[in-house]
Amino acid sequence: MKVGAIPTHDAYAASWKDRVPADRMPVAVGGPYGQSQPSCFDKVKMGFMMGFSVGMAAGALFGTFSCLRFGMRGRELVGGIGKTMMQSGGTFGTFMAIGMGIRC
Amino acid sequence: MEEYTREPCPWRIVDDCGGAFTMGIIGGGIFQAIKGFRNSPQGVQHRMKGSFFAIRTRAPQLGGSFAVWGGLFSMIDCSMVKIRGKEDPWNSITSGAMTGAILAARNGPVAMVGSAAMGGILLALIEGAGILLTRFASSQFVNGPPIPEDSSQLSTPSPFGSYQQYQ
């Protein structure tokens, strides 16, 4: 009985592996089919938060370069980077929220 | 980007292209409305007119460039899925960098490198945020933890000795 069960399980696992990439397996199993489906507003909010954090990180990177190139130093540089971070965070967050909103 | 289940590959291009166009139109509409409102001469009439004019001229441009970016990105992504035979964050990062490079191709090699770096870093940030988010979400939800436990329980006591290699 058990000997007969092994190949079918292996075949199932192999076919499953083919369809789902290894690093996203738990997500593909647990994520979309969970009992708690997030609402549309939750998705938009989460998209905004994600976009905001990504935008902050990107703004910190690119803002540093552009502010240094612009010739800012010291306290002015910190302020310039902060402003760029907030700006790009807001822009990214808005676009990400829209991107989430149009898909639900 | 992991929150929705993505389309299978050839159709993903159309899906991403259209999604990016819509996103650009709506987002561009919002931002250009504010910008046009502020840049117009005084008077509500003028400001409204300037706002609508800005939306009408600029939002489709932004939507178009978003659509080009999304379509090209998705095409390269699908090609890499086909070539490499797997689907992981490196696909997205590489295709973001290649999209940036290709779209800046007419501005010379220096601009290509800069644009590629920007695209790659941006996509790496987005993918990293997605991975962090799914990890956080799967540790937070009630139905998250049983899955690794379940698989380990399956593999350790088990007749299925070969299950582990599929992990």
Short mmCIF file of C-alpha atoms in Angstrom, two decimals:
data_model
loop_
_atom_site.label_atom_id
_atom_site.label_comp_id
_atom_site.label_asym_id
_atom_site.label_seq_id
_atom_site.Cartn_x
_atom_site.Cartn_y
_atom_site.Cartn_z
CA MET A 1 0.00 0.00 0.00
CA LYS A 2 2.69 2.44 1.01
CA VAL A 3 4.94 1.31 -1.77
CA GLY A 4 2.16 2.04 -4.18
CA ALA A 5 1.58 5.45 -2.62
CA ILE A 6 5.08 6.77 -3.11
CA PRO A 7 5.17 7.29 -6.87
CA THR A 8 1.85 9.06 -6.96
CA HIS A 9 2.96 11.43 -4.24
CA ASP A 10 6.24 12.02 -5.96
CA ALA A 11 4.54 12.60 -9.25
CA TYR A 12 2.20 15.05 -7.61
CA ALA A 13 5.06 16.85 -5.91
CA ALA A 14 7.03 17.00 -9.13
CA SER A 15 4.17 18.40 -11.16
CA TRP A 16 3.44 20.88 -8.43
CA LYS A 17 7.08 21.93 -8.40
CA ASP A 18 6.94 22.55 -12.11
CA ARG A 19 4.13 24.98 -11.80
CA VAL A 20 5.20 26.81 -8.64
CA PRO A 21 8.68 28.29 -8.19
CA ALA A 22 10.55 27.13 -5.11
CA ASP A 23 10.86 30.40 -3.26
CA ARG A 24 7.20 31.29 -3.60
CA MET A 25 5.80 27.94 -2.61
CA PRO A 26 4.46 28.85 0.84
CA VAL A 27 2.96 32.00 -0.55
CA ALA A 28 1.26 30.22 -3.40
CA VAL A 29 -0.18 27.67 -1.00
CA GLY A 30 -1.14 29.88 1.88
CA GLY A 31 -1.62 33.33 0.42
CA PRO A 32 -4.50 33.73 -2.00
CA TYR A 33 -6.57 30.87 -0.65
CA GLY A 34 -6.51 31.85 3.02
CA GLN A 35 -9.72 32.31 4.92
CA SER A 36 -9.16 36.01 5.49
CA GLN A 37 -9.38 37.75 2.12
CA PRO A 38 -8.24 41.36 2.53
CA SER A 39 -10.71 43.96 1.38
CA CYS A 40 -10.12 46.35 -1.49
CA PHE A 41 -9.36 49.26 0.78
CA ASP A 42 -6.91 47.13 2.73
CA LYS A 43 -5.13 46.28 -0.50
CA VAL A 44 -4.97 49.93 -1.54
CA LYS A 45 -3.67 50.91 1.87
CA MET A 46 -1.07 48.16 1.80
CA GLY A 47 -0.06 49.18 -1.70
CA PHE A 48 0.37 52.75 -0.55
CA MET A 49 2.48 51.72 2.41
CA MET A 50 4.63 49.48 0.25
CA GLY A 51 5.02 52.13 -2.41
CA PHE A 52 5.81 54.73 0.20
CA SER A 53 8.56 52.63 1.74
CA VAL A 54 10.00 51.73 -1.65
CA GLY A 55 9.84 55.35 -2.70
CA MET A 56 11.54 56.47 0.50
CA ALA A 57 14.37 54.03 -0.11
CA ALA A 58 14.70 55.00 -3.76
CA GLY A 59 14.51 58.67 -2.86
CA ALA A 60 17.26 58.25 -0.29
CA LEU A 61 19.49 56.64 -2.92
CA PHE A 62 18.85 58.90 -5.88
CA GLY A 63 18.30 62.01 -3.76
CA THR A 64 21.75 61.65 -2.25
CA PHE A 65 23.35 61.62 -5.67
CA SER A 66 21.36 64.47 -7.11
CA CYS A 67 21.74 66.67 -4.02
CA LEU A 68 25.47 66.06 -3.92
CA ARG A 69 25.70 66.90 -7.59
CA PHE A 70 23.67 70.02 -6.96
CA GLY A 71 26.33 71.14 -4.52
CA MET A 72 24.56 70.78 -1.20
CA ARG A 73 26.60 69.99 1.90
CA GLY A 74 25.98 69.55 5.59
CA ARG A 75 22.60 70.44 7.03
CA GLU A 76 21.29 71.57 3.67
CA LEU A 77 22.16 68.18 2.21
CA VAL A 78 20.18 66.35 4.88
CA GLY A 79 17.19 68.59 4.28
CA GLY A 80 17.41 68.12 0.53
CA ILE A 81 17.59 64.35 0.84
CA GLY A 82 14.66 64.33 3.23
CA LYS A 83 12.58 66.41 0.84
CA THR A 84 13.43 64.11 -2.09
CA MET A 85 12.60 61.07 0.02
CA MET A 86 9.18 62.42 0.99
CA GLN A 87 8.42 63.48 -2.57
CA SER A 88 9.35 60.21 -4.20
CA GLY A 89 7.68 58.27 -1.39
CA GLY A 90 4.45 60.13 -1.96
CA THR A 91 4.60 59.72 -5.73
CA PHE A 92 5.43 56.02 -5.53
CA GLY A 93 2.83 55.40 -2.89
CA THR A 94 0.12 57.08 -4.93
CA PHE A 95 0.98 55.12 -8.05
CA MET A 96 1.25 51.84 -6.16
CA ALA A 97 -2.10 52.46 -4.48
CA ILE A 98 -3.68 53.10 -7.89
CA GLY A 99 -2.02 49.99 -9.23
CA MET A 100 -3.54 47.97 -6.41
CA GLY A 101 -6.87 49.71 -6.78
CA ILE A 102 -7.33 48.92 -10.47
CA ARG A 103 -6.77 45.22 -9.88
CA CYS A 104 -9.52 44.54 -7.42
CA MET B 1 3.64 42.63 -6.76
CA GLU B 2 3.09 39.23 -5.22
CA GLU B 3 -0.31 40.04 -3.84
CA TYR B 4 -2.27 39.21 -6.92
CA THR B 5 -1.75 36.00 -8.77
CA ARG B 6 -0.13 36.96 -12.03
CA GLU B 7 -1.34 35.97 -15.42
CA PRO B 8 0.31 33.11 -17.30
CA CYS B 9 3.06 34.26 -19.51
CA PRO B 10 2.02 35.45 -22.93
CA TRP B 11 -1.03 37.24 -21.57
CA ARG B 12 0.94 38.87 -18.81
CA ILE B 13 2.41 41.27 -21.34
CA VAL B 14 -1.00 42.58 -22.36
CA ASP B 15 -2.13 42.65 -18.74
CA ASP B 16 0.89 44.60 -17.55
CA CYS B 17 0.80 46.97 -20.48
CA GLY B 18 -2.84 47.85 -19.93
CA GLY B 19 -2.46 48.00 -16.17
CA ALA B 20 0.49 50.33 -16.46
CA PHE B 21 -1.40 52.53 -18.94
CA THR B 22 -4.38 52.82 -16.62
CA MET B 23 -2.13 53.48 -13.66
CA GLY B 24 -0.28 56.20 -15.56
CA ILE B 25 -3.51 57.81 -16.76
CA ILE B 26 -5.10 57.93 -13.32
CA GLY B 27 -1.95 58.91 -11.44
CA GLY B 28 -0.96 61.42 -14.09
CA GLY B 29 -4.48 62.83 -13.97
CA ILE B 30 -4.25 63.39 -10.23
CA PHE B 31 -0.82 64.96 -10.29
CA GLN B 32 -1.38 67.07 -13.39
CA ALA B 33 -4.69 68.34 -12.02
CA ILE B 34 -2.87 69.73 -9.01
CA LYS B 35 -0.01 71.06 -11.08
CA GLY B 36 -2.24 72.69 -13.65
CA PHE B 37 -4.37 74.21 -10.92
CA ARG B 38 -1.35 75.77 -9.27
CA ASN B 39 0.32 76.97 -12.44
CA SER B 40 -2.69 78.79 -13.85
CA PRO B 41 -3.43 82.50 -13.44
CA GLN B 42 -5.77 83.57 -10.68
CA GLY B 43 -9.48 82.95 -10.78
CA VAL B 44 -11.35 79.70 -10.39
CA GLN B 45 -12.34 79.68 -14.05
CA HIS B 46 -8.77 79.93 -15.24
CA ARG B 47 -7.52 77.42 -12.70
CA MET B 48 -10.14 74.83 -13.66
CA LYS B 49 -9.39 75.36 -17.33
CA GLY B 50 -5.65 75.09 -16.75
CA SER B 51 -6.14 71.96 -14.70
CA PHE B 52 -8.19 70.26 -17.41
CA PHE B 53 -5.74 71.37 -20.09
CA ALA B 54 -2.83 69.92 -18.12
CA ILE B 55 -4.66 66.63 -17.64
CA ARG B 56 -5.62 66.46 -21.30
CA THR B 57 -2.11 67.05 -22.57
CA ARG B 58 0.08 65.40 -19.97
CA ALA B 59 -1.79 62.42 -18.55
CA PRO B 60 -1.89 60.42 -21.81
CA GLN B 61 1.83 61.04 -22.24
CA LEU B 62 2.54 59.64 -18.81
CA GLY B 63 0.20 56.72 -19.41
CA GLY B 64 1.93 56.00 -22.70
CA SER B 65 5.38 55.98 -21.17
CA PHE B 66 4.14 53.79 -18.33
CA ALA B 67 2.63 51.42 -20.85
CA VAL B 68 5.85 51.23 -22.84
CA TRP B 69 7.80 50.53 -19.68
CA GLY B 70 5.35 47.91 -18.44
CA GLY B 71 5.01 46.19 -21.79
CA LEU B 72 8.73 46.00 -22.45
CA PHE B 73 9.42 44.92 -18.87
CA SER B 74 6.89 42.15 -19.11
CA MET B 75 8.13 41.01 -22.50
CA ILE B 76 11.68 40.67 -21.18
CA ASP B 77 10.35 39.03 -18.03
CA CYS B 78 8.46 36.44 -20.05
CA SER B 79 11.47 35.82 -22.28
CA MET B 80 13.61 35.21 -19.21
CA VAL B 81 11.03 32.88 -17.73
CA LYS B 82 11.15 30.91 -20.96
CA ILE B 83 14.94 30.94 -21.21
CA ARG B 84 15.85 30.28 -17.58
CA GLY B 85 12.92 28.00 -16.90
CA LYS B 86 12.14 29.53 -13.54
CA GLU B 87 10.46 32.54 -12.07
CA ASP B 88 12.27 34.43 -9.34
CA PRO B 89 13.08 38.01 -8.28
CA TRP B 90 16.22 38.04 -10.40
CA ASN B 91 14.06 37.90 -13.50
CA SER B 92 12.29 41.08 -12.49
CA ILE B 93 15.47 42.86 -11.51
CA THR B 94 17.28 41.95 -14.71
CA SER B 95 14.34 42.81 -16.88
CA GLY B 96 13.95 46.14 -15.11
CA ALA B 97 17.57 46.96 -15.80
CA MET B 98 17.30 45.83 -19.41
CA THR B 99 14.13 47.83 -19.91
CA GLY B 100 15.84 50.93 -18.60
CA ALA B 101 18.81 50.31 -20.87
CA ILE B 102 16.70 49.70 -23.97
CA LEU B 103 14.50 52.73 -23.45
CA ALA B 104 17.54 54.97 -23.03
CA ALA B 105 19.33 53.42 -26.01
CA ARG B 106 19.02 56.52 -28.17
CA ASN B 107 20.77 58.72 -25.63
CA GLY B 108 24.10 56.96 -25.76
CA PRO B 109 25.88 54.34 -23.65
CA VAL B 110 26.34 56.50 -20.54
CA ALA B 111 22.64 57.22 -20.31
CA MET B 112 21.94 53.55 -20.92
CA VAL B 113 24.09 52.50 -17.97
CA GLY B 114 22.54 55.10 -15.70
CA SER B 115 19.03 54.22 -16.70
CA ALA B 116 19.72 50.51 -16.36
CA ALA B 117 21.10 50.99 -12.88
CA MET B 118 18.05 53.03 -11.95
CA GLY B 119 15.65 50.43 -13.28
CA GLY B 120 17.51 47.58 -11.63
CA ILE B 121 17.69 49.29 -8.24
CA LEU B 122 14.03 50.27 -8.41
CA LEU B 123 12.86 46.79 -9.27
CA ALA B 124 15.17 45.29 -6.64
CA LEU B 125 13.59 47.58 -4.05
CA ILE B 126 10.09 46.64 -5.15
CA GLU B 127 10.86 42.94 -5.17
CA GLY B 128 12.56 43.20 -1.79
CA ALA B 129 9.55 45.00 -0.37
CA GLY B 130 7.27 42.32 -1.81
CA ILE B 131 9.35 39.53 -0.28
CA LEU B 132 9.46 41.27 3.09
CA LEU B 133 5.75 41.90 2.94
CA THR B 134 4.84 38.32 2.12
CA ARG B 135 7.18 37.05 4.82
CA PHE B 136 5.64 39.41 7.35
CA ALA B 137 2.13 38.57 6.24
CA SER B 138 2.73 34.82 6.33
CA SER B 139 4.17 35.06 9.83
CA GLN B 140 1.24 37.19 10.93
CA PHE B 141 -1.73 35.29 9.56
CA VAL B 142 -3.08 32.27 11.35
CA ASN B 143 -2.93 30.04 8.32
CA GLY B 144 0.67 30.98 7.54
CA PRO B 145 2.74 28.91 9.99
CA PRO B 146 1.13 25.48 9.50
CA ILE B 147 2.52 25.11 6.01
CA PRO B 148 6.22 24.73 6.81
CA GLU B 149 5.30 22.68 9.85
CA ASP B 150 3.08 20.53 7.76
CA SER B 151 5.73 19.85 5.17
CA SER B 152 8.35 19.07 7.80
CA GLN B 153 5.95 16.75 9.55
CA LEU B 154 5.30 15.09 6.27
CA SER B 155 8.96 14.65 5.50
CA THR B 156 10.41 13.63 8.87
CA PRO B 157 8.41 10.64 10.04
CA SER B 158 7.61 9.56 6.65
CA PRO B 159 7.59 6.98 4.00
CA PHE B 160 8.26 9.79 1.55
CA GLY B 161 11.97 10.03 1.99
CA SER B 162 12.42 11.85 -1.24
CA TYR B 163 10.08 14.68 -0.35
CA GLN B 164 12.87 16.78 1.06
CA GLN B 165 14.62 17.23 -2.23
CA TYR B 166 11.65 19.03 -3.68
CA GLN B 167 11.77 21.75 -1.08
#
